[in-house]
Structure formats: structure tokens, C-alpha cells
């Protein structure tokens, strides 16, 4: 019976290939870190991981994961509310609350699940969700699963947000949902202004800290720290899969009653397995590392300035970044692909993005910096950018 669907999928897949949109996965044979090896053994420097604090291969985290497996086992084989909660899960929730200065936290298998299960338990037809146009796919899906009325404002555009708030004035509850840092430009949501508008129009505020936690703010605690907005943001979601060690897992943290209701009604929490003990244990160690010293965050920020300053001096067109994401603008889709593959030949792993991932005519190379990069890694990447940039006539 598969025949008809098989034909359909074969056609569709070749259309994806013809459009140049087929995603090929590169096989990494080392741990995730700055210097990796891919399939054929070729060494490359990795500039496209979300490994912002360089913790993905951290020895202390690996050891903590091993220890947690010895003391707490391999798997939970249960959802949280049946028999899937260990002491380390509760300790990790407390550690997340402390980090974000919130009242309570609920863990998920991923931030995709945290966002997917956030809105439906809290809001219904009478309510309004007001969402930034560039929000992550998981927020979009979470909003889709909820019956609340949907409003969308242009990226980080406060006048447009105010328009939505006015239009939604007659709804019962209003919530503004935004990414902290937007992953394509590396720009940051103006959370202080968002909170001002929320207070003016009686709305709640939700911020997804996935790309901002560990990165933005004087000590990297995210957008609330950056804008001094502690206590004004009702809900944060975030991932353990980027700055926070990079394994997997997500969380929602915020007001006590909201978290309590999510434990009762959030479907990805109620119907999906608990975080593995190794991840819970290692994540506890990760928050300990971040509390002991700000060295990793300082190194990341120094790497971002070093890289961006030298790329600008070399004549590259770089979007002003407020994060560890640096968009090297090339504007042309083909050029972005040629550039990325030439960079890989030079031993630098970066990704070219073009429409529909970014707007038409805004093709780019996205560089993600890490505390795991040493100066020689940055220098090699910059030298390769300059070499390929001259070759492809992007700079002189
Ligand atoms: C990466 C990301 C997610 C998904 O996180 P996972 O834990 O990998 O599911 C959600 N929201 C934003 C903004 C992200 O960047």
C-alpha cells in the first residue's frame, strides 16, 4: 500500500534537492567542541554549535554525569508524576529557579516541549497571545496548540507590539511571548520596553532564554539581568541543550501557580519520560560551575568582540550582535553556500543561511562563538574568512 505515498515522497524530496534545500548531515566522530573531526577524519574548527560556554566536553560535567549514573541509575522509565521524580530532579529545578531568580521551575525533555506545553494549559478562547514574528518554531507550535487569539508583531518592533496590545484589549488575559535572543541576527529583544508595555496594557511577559541564558547580561544570566527586569517577567523557558552543557532538556521557570498548573496539565510533561539522571546530575554540576566563577562567560564575550572587531576591520558586513551569534552578511543565496563550502575546505565549519530561513536577499554565514574557542582558533577562522572573502570578491 506504500506505493502511492512512496512516489509522492520521492517527487517531493527531489523538489527539495532541486531547490537546494536538502539538509545533509555531517558526521562528527569526536566529542562536540571547538576542534572536531568529521566523517573522513578531516579536522575542522567548529563555529556553528550552540556550545556557547564550551561545556559540551567539560571534564567535570562528564564526571558528574558518570557519578549520577552510579548513584541514580541510567533511565527513569516513567513520567514525573507516576514514578519519574528523583531528588536530583527537584534539586535541579531549585537550581534553575535560583539562576533565574524565580519562584519555581518545571523540567521537560527539551525546550521544544516546554514551549509546546506552555500555552494550552494556561489560556483559552477568551485570551490573547501576542508573539514576535521571529519567535522560535516551538513557540509557534505551542501557540498553535492553544485556543487563545493570536497576534503577531514585527520583530522587536515596540510600536507594532503596542498595536497588538490595543487590539487585544478586550481579551481576558494577554501574554507577550518573545525569544530573548533571535537566532538568525543575534539581536536581543528589548525586554525592558516589552515589560513597560505589558504593565501599561495589563499583559503577562514570557521570554525564551534558549540563546540568551549564559550569554547576555553582565554575568550572562540572560535578558532579565541585561535589562534589570527581574520580577517583571512572569515566565522564562530555556534549554539545557545550548549554553548549559548542551546535552538535552528544557525548563519553564516563573511564578509558582503557573508552574504548579503546568505540572497538572502540561501535556509534554504529563505524557513524556523524565530527564535521565546523568543529565540531571551533570546539570546540577553545571550550575555549580557557573556559580563558582564567571570565567567562561567573560571568555565568551572577549571572543565575540575579538572576532567581530577583526571581521569588521577586514571589511566584512556584520550585523550588530548583542549575543554570541555573528551574522556575516553576503545577501546572495548561492554565494552563501559557496562561501560555506570553501570555508569547510579551509577547515572552518560554518553554515550559510538563505531564504526561507532568513528573508529573501539576506543570505549570510552565521558564526557562533564559544568560550571553547582559543585565540588560535579565532585567528584561523578570521584568516580563512579573509582568504575566501577575497577569492569570492566579498571584500577587497
Ligand atoms: C534551541 C531552541 C529551542 C529548542 O530547545 P531544545 O531544548 O533543543 O528543544 C527552543 N527555543 C529557542 C528560542 C531555541 O533557540
CSV table of C-alpha atoms and ligand atoms in Angstrom, one decimal:
chain,number,residue,atom,x,y,z
A,1,UNK,CA,0.0,0.0,0.0
A,2,UNK,CA,3.1,2.2,0.4
A,3,UNK,CA,3.4,2.7,-3.4
A,4,UNK,CA,1.4,5.9,-3.8
A,5,UNK,CA,2.9,7.7,-0.8
A,6,UNK,CA,6.4,6.5,-1.9
A,7,UNK,CA,6.0,8.1,-5.3
A,8,UNK,CA,4.7,11.3,-3.8
A,9,UNK,CA,7.6,11.5,-1.3
A,10,UNK,CA,10.2,10.7,-3.9
A,11,UNK,CA,8.9,13.6,-6.1
A,12,UNK,CA,8.7,15.9,-3.1
A,13,UNK,CA,12.3,15.0,-2.0
A,14,UNK,CA,13.7,15.7,-5.4
A,15,UNK,CA,11.9,19.0,-5.5
A,16,UNK,CA,13.6,19.8,-2.1
A,17,UNK,CA,17.0,18.8,-3.6
A,18,UNK,CA,16.5,20.8,-6.8
A,19,UNK,CA,15.6,23.9,-4.8
A,20,UNK,CA,19.0,23.4,-3.0
A,21,UNK,CA,17.1,23.0,0.3
A,22,UNK,CA,18.0,19.4,1.1
A,23,UNK,CA,19.6,19.1,4.5
A,24,UNK,CA,22.7,16.8,4.6
A,25,UNK,CA,24.1,15.9,8.0
A,26,UNK,CA,27.8,15.9,8.6
A,27,UNK,CA,29.0,13.1,10.8
A,28,UNK,CA,31.2,14.1,13.7
A,29,UNK,CA,33.5,11.4,15.2
A,30,UNK,CA,34.8,13.3,18.2
A,31,UNK,CA,33.0,14.9,21.2
A,32,UNK,CA,31.4,18.2,20.4
A,33,UNK,CA,33.9,21.0,20.9
A,34,UNK,CA,36.0,23.7,19.1
A,35,UNK,CA,38.2,21.3,17.2
A,36,UNK,CA,36.3,18.3,15.8
A,37,UNK,CA,36.8,15.7,13.2
A,38,UNK,CA,34.2,14.8,10.6
A,39,UNK,CA,33.4,11.7,8.7
A,40,UNK,CA,36.6,11.1,6.7
A,41,UNK,CA,38.8,12.2,9.6
A,42,UNK,CA,39.3,15.8,8.4
A,43,UNK,CA,39.9,18.1,11.3
A,44,UNK,CA,37.7,21.2,11.3
A,45,UNK,CA,37.2,24.1,13.7
A,46,UNK,CA,33.5,24.3,14.7
A,47,UNK,CA,31.9,27.7,14.5
A,48,UNK,CA,28.2,26.6,14.3
A,49,UNK,CA,27.4,24.8,17.6
A,50,UNK,CA,25.3,26.3,20.3
A,51,UNK,CA,28.1,25.4,22.7
A,52,UNK,CA,28.4,29.0,23.9
A,53,UNK,CA,30.2,28.3,27.2
A,54,UNK,CA,32.2,25.5,25.8
A,55,UNK,CA,30.8,23.0,28.3
A,56,UNK,CA,29.8,20.2,25.9
A,57,UNK,CA,33.0,18.2,26.6
A,58,UNK,CA,33.7,19.6,30.1
A,59,UNK,CA,35.5,17.1,32.2
A,60,UNK,CA,33.6,18.0,35.4
A,61,UNK,CA,30.3,17.5,33.7
A,62,UNK,CA,31.3,14.2,32.2
A,63,UNK,CA,32.4,13.0,35.6
A,64,UNK,CA,29.2,14.3,37.3
A,65,UNK,CA,27.1,12.5,34.7
A,66,UNK,CA,29.0,9.3,35.4
A,67,UNK,CA,28.6,9.7,39.1
A,68,UNK,CA,24.9,10.4,38.8
A,69,UNK,CA,24.5,7.2,36.8
A,70,UNK,CA,26.3,5.3,39.5
A,71,UNK,CA,24.1,6.7,42.3
A,72,UNK,CA,20.8,7.2,40.4
A,73,UNK,CA,20.9,4.7,37.5
A,74,UNK,CA,20.6,5.0,33.8
A,75,UNK,CA,17.0,5.8,33.0
A,76,UNK,CA,13.8,6.8,34.7
A,77,UNK,CA,11.3,4.7,32.7
A,78,UNK,CA,8.5,6.9,33.8
A,79,UNK,CA,6.8,10.3,33.6
A,80,UNK,CA,7.5,12.6,36.5
A,81,UNK,CA,4.1,12.3,38.3
A,82,UNK,CA,4.0,8.4,38.3
A,83,UNK,CA,7.5,7.4,39.5
A,84,UNK,CA,9.9,9.6,37.5
A,85,UNK,CA,11.0,12.2,40.0
A,86,UNK,CA,14.3,11.8,41.9
A,87,UNK,CA,15.9,14.0,44.5
A,88,UNK,CA,18.2,15.3,41.7
A,89,UNK,CA,15.3,16.4,39.6
A,90,UNK,CA,13.9,18.5,42.5
A,91,UNK,CA,17.4,19.9,43.2
A,92,UNK,CA,17.9,20.8,39.5
A,93,UNK,CA,14.5,22.7,39.5
A,94,UNK,CA,15.7,24.6,42.5
A,95,UNK,CA,19.0,25.4,40.8
A,96,UNK,CA,17.2,26.8,37.7
A,97,UNK,CA,14.9,28.9,39.9
A,98,UNK,CA,17.9,30.3,41.8
A,99,UNK,CA,19.7,31.1,38.5
A,100,UNK,CA,16.7,33.0,37.0
A,101,UNK,CA,15.6,34.3,40.5
A,102,UNK,CA,12.1,32.8,40.0
A,103,UNK,CA,9.6,31.1,42.3
A,104,UNK,CA,9.5,27.6,40.8
A,105,UNK,CA,10.7,25.5,37.8
A,106,UNK,CA,9.4,22.5,35.9
A,107,UNK,CA,11.7,20.4,33.8
A,108,UNK,CA,10.9,19.0,30.3
A,109,UNK,CA,12.8,16.7,27.9
A,110,UNK,CA,13.5,19.7,25.7
A,111,UNK,CA,12.7,23.4,25.5
A,112,UNK,CA,10.7,22.4,22.4
A,113,UNK,CA,8.4,20.6,24.9
A,114,UNK,CA,8.5,23.4,27.4
A,115,UNK,CA,7.2,25.8,24.7
A,116,UNK,CA,4.9,23.3,23.2
A,117,UNK,CA,3.2,22.6,26.6
A,118,UNK,CA,3.2,26.2,27.9
A,119,UNK,CA,0.2,28.0,26.5
A,120,UNK,CA,-2.6,25.4,26.2
A,121,UNK,CA,-2.9,24.7,30.0
A,122,UNK,CA,-3.0,28.5,30.8
A,123,UNK,CA,-5.0,30.2,28.1
A,124,UNK,CA,-8.2,29.7,26.2
A,125,UNK,CA,-10.5,31.4,23.6
A,126,UNK,CA,-11.0,34.4,25.8
A,127,UNK,CA,-7.3,35.2,26.0
A,128,UNK,CA,-4.6,36.6,23.7
A,129,UNK,CA,-1.1,35.5,22.8
A,130,UNK,CA,1.0,38.2,21.3
A,131,UNK,CA,4.1,36.8,19.6
A,132,UNK,CA,7.2,38.2,18.0
A,133,UNK,CA,7.3,37.4,14.2
A,134,UNK,CA,10.8,35.8,14.6
A,135,UNK,CA,10.0,33.6,17.5
A,136,UNK,CA,11.3,30.0,17.5
A,137,UNK,CA,9.3,27.3,15.9
A,138,UNK,CA,8.5,25.7,19.2
A,139,UNK,CA,6.8,28.9,20.5
A,140,UNK,CA,4.8,29.0,17.2
A,141,UNK,CA,3.8,25.4,17.7
A,142,UNK,CA,2.9,25.9,21.3
A,143,UNK,CA,0.7,28.9,20.3
A,144,UNK,CA,-1.0,26.8,17.6
A,145,UNK,CA,-2.0,24.2,20.2
A,146,UNK,CA,-3.8,26.8,22.3
A,147,UNK,CA,-7.2,28.3,21.5
A,148,UNK,CA,-6.3,31.8,22.5
A,149,UNK,CA,-6.5,34.5,19.9
A,150,UNK,CA,-3.2,35.1,18.1
A,151,UNK,CA,-1.5,38.4,17.4
A,152,UNK,CA,1.9,38.8,15.7
A,153,UNK,CA,4.2,41.8,15.8
A,154,UNK,CA,7.2,42.6,13.6
A,155,UNK,CA,10.5,41.5,15.1
A,156,UNK,CA,11.3,43.6,18.3
A,157,UNK,CA,9.0,46.4,17.0
A,158,UNK,CA,7.5,48.1,20.0
A,159,UNK,CA,5.1,50.2,18.1
A,160,UNK,CA,3.7,47.1,16.4
A,161,UNK,CA,3.6,45.3,19.8
A,162,UNK,CA,1.6,48.3,21.2
A,163,UNK,CA,-0.9,48.0,18.2
A,164,UNK,CA,-1.4,44.3,19.1
A,165,UNK,CA,-1.9,45.1,22.8
A,166,UNK,CA,-4.6,47.7,21.9
A,167,UNK,CA,-6.3,45.2,19.6
A,168,UNK,CA,-6.3,42.6,22.3
A,169,UNK,CA,-7.6,44.9,25.0
A,170,UNK,CA,-10.9,43.2,25.3
A,171,UNK,CA,-9.5,39.7,25.9
A,172,UNK,CA,-9.4,38.3,29.4
A,173,UNK,CA,-5.6,37.7,29.8
A,174,UNK,CA,-2.9,38.9,27.4
A,175,UNK,CA,0.6,37.4,27.2
A,176,UNK,CA,3.5,38.7,25.2
A,177,UNK,CA,5.9,35.9,24.0
A,178,UNK,CA,9.4,36.5,22.8
A,179,UNK,CA,12.8,34.9,22.3
A,180,UNK,CA,15.4,36.6,24.4
A,181,UNK,CA,18.0,36.5,21.5
A,182,UNK,CA,16.9,35.8,18.0
A,183,UNK,CA,19.0,33.1,16.4
A,184,UNK,CA,19.4,34.5,12.9
A,185,UNK,CA,20.6,38.1,13.6
A,186,UNK,CA,21.8,37.6,17.2
A,187,UNK,CA,19.8,40.6,18.2
A,188,UNK,CA,18.2,40.8,21.6
A,189,UNK,CA,14.5,41.5,22.4
A,190,UNK,CA,14.1,44.9,24.1
A,191,UNK,CA,12.7,43.3,27.2
A,192,UNK,CA,12.6,46.5,29.3
A,193,UNK,CA,10.4,48.2,26.8
A,194,UNK,CA,8.3,45.0,26.5
A,195,UNK,CA,7.8,45.0,30.3
A,196,UNK,CA,6.8,48.7,30.2
A,197,UNK,CA,4.1,48.0,27.6
A,198,UNK,CA,3.0,44.9,29.4
A,199,UNK,CA,2.4,47.0,32.5
A,200,UNK,CA,0.6,49.7,30.6
A,201,UNK,CA,-1.7,47.2,28.9
A,202,UNK,CA,-2.1,44.6,31.7
A,203,UNK,CA,-0.3,41.8,29.9
A,204,UNK,CA,2.0,38.9,31.1
A,205,UNK,CA,5.5,38.5,29.7
A,206,UNK,CA,7.1,35.2,28.6
A,207,UNK,CA,10.8,35.1,27.4
A,208,UNK,CA,12.5,32.1,25.9
A,209,UNK,CA,16.1,32.3,27.1
A,210,UNK,CA,17.5,29.5,24.9
A,211,UNK,CA,20.1,31.6,23.1
A,212,UNK,CA,20.4,34.3,25.8
A,213,UNK,CA,21.0,32.3,29.0
A,214,UNK,CA,24.7,32.0,29.7
A,215,UNK,CA,25.3,34.8,27.2
A,216,UNK,CA,23.6,38.1,27.7
A,217,UNK,CA,23.8,40.3,30.8
A,218,UNK,CA,26.8,41.4,32.8
A,219,UNK,CA,27.3,37.9,34.2
A,220,UNK,CA,25.5,36.0,31.4
A,221,UNK,CA,22.3,35.4,33.4
A,222,UNK,CA,20.1,36.3,30.4
A,223,UNK,CA,17.9,39.1,29.4
A,224,UNK,CA,16.4,39.8,32.8
A,225,UNK,CA,19.9,40.5,34.1
A,226,UNK,CA,20.7,42.5,31.0
A,227,UNK,CA,17.7,44.8,31.3
A,228,UNK,CA,17.3,44.7,35.1
A,229,UNK,CA,13.9,43.1,34.6
A,230,UNK,CA,13.9,40.6,37.4
A,231,UNK,CA,10.3,40.3,38.8
A,232,UNK,CA,8.8,41.8,35.7
A,233,UNK,CA,9.0,38.7,33.5
A,234,UNK,CA,6.4,36.2,34.5
A,235,UNK,CA,7.6,33.1,32.6
A,236,UNK,CA,11.0,32.1,31.3
A,237,UNK,CA,11.6,29.0,29.2
A,238,UNK,CA,15.0,27.7,28.3
A,239,UNK,CA,17.1,24.7,27.2
A,240,UNK,CA,19.9,22.6,28.8
A,241,UNK,CA,21.0,22.0,25.2
A,242,UNK,CA,22.9,25.2,24.4
A,243,UNK,CA,25.0,27.2,26.9
A,244,UNK,CA,24.0,24.9,29.8
A,245,UNK,CA,26.1,21.9,28.8
A,246,UNK,CA,24.5,21.0,25.5
A,247,UNK,CA,23.1,17.6,26.4
A,248,UNK,CA,19.4,18.0,26.4
A,249,UNK,CA,16.4,19.0,28.5
A,250,UNK,CA,14.4,22.1,28.9
A,251,UNK,CA,12.5,24.0,31.6
A,252,UNK,CA,9.9,26.6,32.3
A,253,UNK,CA,10.5,28.8,35.3
A,254,UNK,CA,8.5,31.6,36.8
A,255,UNK,CA,5.5,32.3,39.1
A,256,UNK,CA,4.6,29.5,41.5
A,257,UNK,CA,1.0,29.0,40.5
A,258,UNK,CA,1.8,28.9,36.8
A,259,UNK,CA,4.4,26.2,37.3
A,260,UNK,CA,2.0,24.3,39.5
A,261,UNK,CA,-0.7,24.4,36.8
A,262,UNK,CA,1.8,23.2,34.2
A,263,UNK,CA,2.6,20.2,36.4
A,264,UNK,CA,-1.1,19.4,36.4
A,265,UNK,CA,-2.0,20.0,32.8
A,266,UNK,CA,1.1,20.4,30.5
A,267,UNK,CA,0.9,17.5,28.1
A,268,UNK,CA,4.7,17.1,27.2
A,269,UNK,CA,5.3,16.9,31.0
A,270,UNK,CA,2.5,14.5,31.8
A,271,UNK,CA,3.0,12.2,28.8
A,272,UNK,CA,6.8,12.1,28.2
A,273,UNK,CA,9.7,10.5,30.0
A,274,UNK,CA,11.7,12.2,32.8
A,275,UNK,CA,15.1,13.7,32.2
A,276,UNK,CA,17.8,11.0,32.5
A,277,UNK,CA,19.6,11.0,35.9
A,278,UNK,CA,23.0,11.6,34.2
A,279,UNK,CA,21.7,14.8,32.7
A,280,UNK,CA,20.0,16.0,35.9
A,281,UNK,CA,23.2,15.2,37.9
A,282,UNK,CA,25.5,16.9,35.4
A,283,UNK,CA,23.3,19.9,35.1
A,284,UNK,CA,23.5,20.4,38.8
A,285,UNK,CA,27.3,20.4,38.5
A,286,UNK,CA,27.0,22.9,35.6
A,287,UNK,CA,25.1,25.4,37.7
A,288,UNK,CA,27.8,24.9,40.4
A,289,UNK,CA,30.5,25.8,37.8
A,290,UNK,CA,28.6,28.9,36.7
A,291,UNK,CA,28.2,30.0,40.4
A,292,UNK,CA,31.9,29.5,41.3
A,293,UNK,CA,33.2,31.8,38.6
A,294,UNK,CA,32.2,34.0,35.7
A,295,UNK,CA,35.3,33.0,33.7
A,296,UNK,CA,33.5,31.1,30.9
A,297,UNK,CA,31.1,34.0,30.2
A,298,UNK,CA,33.9,36.5,30.3
A,299,UNK,CA,35.9,34.5,27.8
A,300,UNK,CA,32.9,34.1,25.5
A,301,UNK,CA,32.3,37.9,25.5
A,302,UNK,CA,36.0,38.5,24.8
A,303,UNK,CA,35.9,36.1,21.9
A,304,UNK,CA,32.9,37.7,20.5
A,305,UNK,CA,34.5,41.2,20.5
A,306,UNK,CA,37.8,39.9,19.2
A,307,UNK,CA,36.1,38.1,16.3
A,308,UNK,CA,33.7,40.9,15.3
A,309,UNK,CA,36.3,43.7,15.6
A,310,UNK,CA,38.7,41.9,13.3
A,311,UNK,CA,36.0,40.9,10.8
A,312,UNK,CA,34.7,44.5,10.6
A,313,UNK,CA,38.3,45.7,10.2
A,314,UNK,CA,38.7,43.2,7.3
A,315,UNK,CA,35.7,44.9,5.6
A,316,UNK,CA,33.0,42.3,6.2
A,317,UNK,CA,29.4,43.4,6.6
A,318,UNK,CA,28.4,42.2,10.1
A,319,UNK,CA,25.1,42.6,11.8
A,320,UNK,CA,25.5,44.3,15.1
A,321,UNK,CA,25.3,41.5,17.6
A,322,UNK,CA,24.2,41.5,21.2
A,323,UNK,CA,24.9,37.8,21.7
A,324,UNK,CA,27.3,35.1,20.7
A,325,UNK,CA,25.8,34.9,17.2
A,326,UNK,CA,27.6,36.8,14.5
A,327,UNK,CA,25.8,37.2,11.1
A,328,UNK,CA,28.3,37.8,8.3
A,329,UNK,CA,26.1,39.3,5.6
A,330,UNK,CA,26.6,38.1,2.0
A,331,UNK,CA,23.0,38.8,0.7
A,332,UNK,CA,23.2,36.3,-2.2
A,333,UNK,CA,22.0,32.7,-1.5
A,334,UNK,CA,24.4,31.0,-3.9
A,335,UNK,CA,27.3,33.0,-2.6
A,336,UNK,CA,26.4,31.9,1.0
A,337,UNK,CA,26.6,28.3,0.0
A,338,UNK,CA,29.8,28.6,-2.0
A,339,UNK,CA,31.3,30.6,0.9
A,340,UNK,CA,30.4,28.0,3.5
A,341,UNK,CA,31.7,25.1,1.4
A,342,UNK,CA,35.0,26.9,0.7
A,343,UNK,CA,35.3,27.6,4.4
A,344,UNK,CA,34.9,23.9,5.2
A,345,UNK,CA,37.7,23.2,2.7
A,346,UNK,CA,39.8,25.6,4.7
A,347,UNK,CA,38.9,23.6,7.9
A,348,UNK,CA,36.3,26.0,9.3
A,349,UNK,CA,32.8,24.7,9.9
A,350,UNK,CA,30.2,27.4,9.4
A,351,UNK,CA,26.7,27.4,7.9
A,352,UNK,CA,25.2,29.5,5.2
A,353,UNK,CA,21.6,30.6,5.6
A,354,UNK,CA,19.3,31.9,2.9
A,355,UNK,CA,15.6,32.2,2.1
A,356,UNK,CA,13.3,30.9,3.5
A,357,UNK,CA,15.3,30.6,6.8
A,358,UNK,CA,16.1,34.3,6.5
A,359,UNK,CA,14.3,36.9,4.4
A,360,UNK,CA,14.9,37.0,0.7
A,361,UNK,CA,18.1,38.8,-0.2
A,362,UNK,CA,19.5,38.5,3.3
A,363,UNK,CA,21.7,35.4,2.8
A,364,UNK,CA,24.5,35.1,5.3
A,365,UNK,CA,27.0,33.0,7.1
A,366,UNK,CA,26.1,32.6,10.8
A,367,UNK,CA,29.1,32.3,13.1
A,368,UNK,CA,28.5,31.1,16.7
A,369,UNK,CA,31.3,31.9,19.1
A,370,UNK,CA,32.2,29.9,22.2
A,371,UNK,CA,34.2,30.0,25.3
A,372,UNK,CA,35.7,26.8,24.0
A,373,UNK,CA,37.5,28.8,21.2
A,374,UNK,CA,41.1,29.7,21.8
A,375,UNK,CA,42.8,32.7,20.2
A,376,UNK,CA,44.4,30.5,17.6
A,377,UNK,CA,41.0,29.1,16.6
A,378,UNK,CA,39.6,32.6,16.1
A,379,UNK,CA,42.7,33.7,14.2
A,380,UNK,CA,42.5,30.7,11.9
A,381,UNK,CA,38.8,31.4,11.3
A,382,UNK,CA,39.3,35.1,10.6
A,383,UNK,CA,42.3,34.3,8.2
A,384,UNK,CA,40.1,31.8,6.3
A,385,UNK,CA,37.2,34.3,6.1
A,386,UNK,CA,39.6,36.9,4.6
A,387,UNK,CA,41.1,34.4,2.2
A,388,UNK,CA,37.7,33.1,1.0
A,389,UNK,CA,36.2,36.6,1.1
A,390,UNK,CA,38.9,37.9,-1.3
A,391,UNK,CA,38.6,34.9,-3.5
A,392,UNK,CA,34.8,35.3,-3.8
A,393,UNK,CA,35.1,39.1,-4.1
A,394,UNK,CA,33.1,39.9,-0.9
A,395,UNK,CA,35.9,42.0,0.4
A,396,UNK,CA,38.9,43.7,-1.2
B,1,LIG,C1,17.0,25.8,20.5
B,1,LIG,C2,15.8,26.5,20.9
B,1,LIG,C3,14.7,25.8,21.4
B,1,LIG,C4,14.7,24.3,21.5
B,1,LIG,O1,15.4,23.8,22.5
B,1,LIG,P1,15.6,22.2,22.7
B,1,LIG,O2,15.9,22.1,24.2
B,1,LIG,O3,16.8,21.8,21.8
B,1,LIG,O4,14.3,21.6,22.3
B,1,LIG,C5,13.6,26.5,21.8
B,1,LIG,N1,13.5,27.8,21.7
B,1,LIG,C6,14.6,28.5,21.2
B,1,LIG,C7,14.5,30.0,21.2
B,1,LIG,C8,15.7,27.9,20.8
B,1,LIG,O5,16.7,28.6,20.3
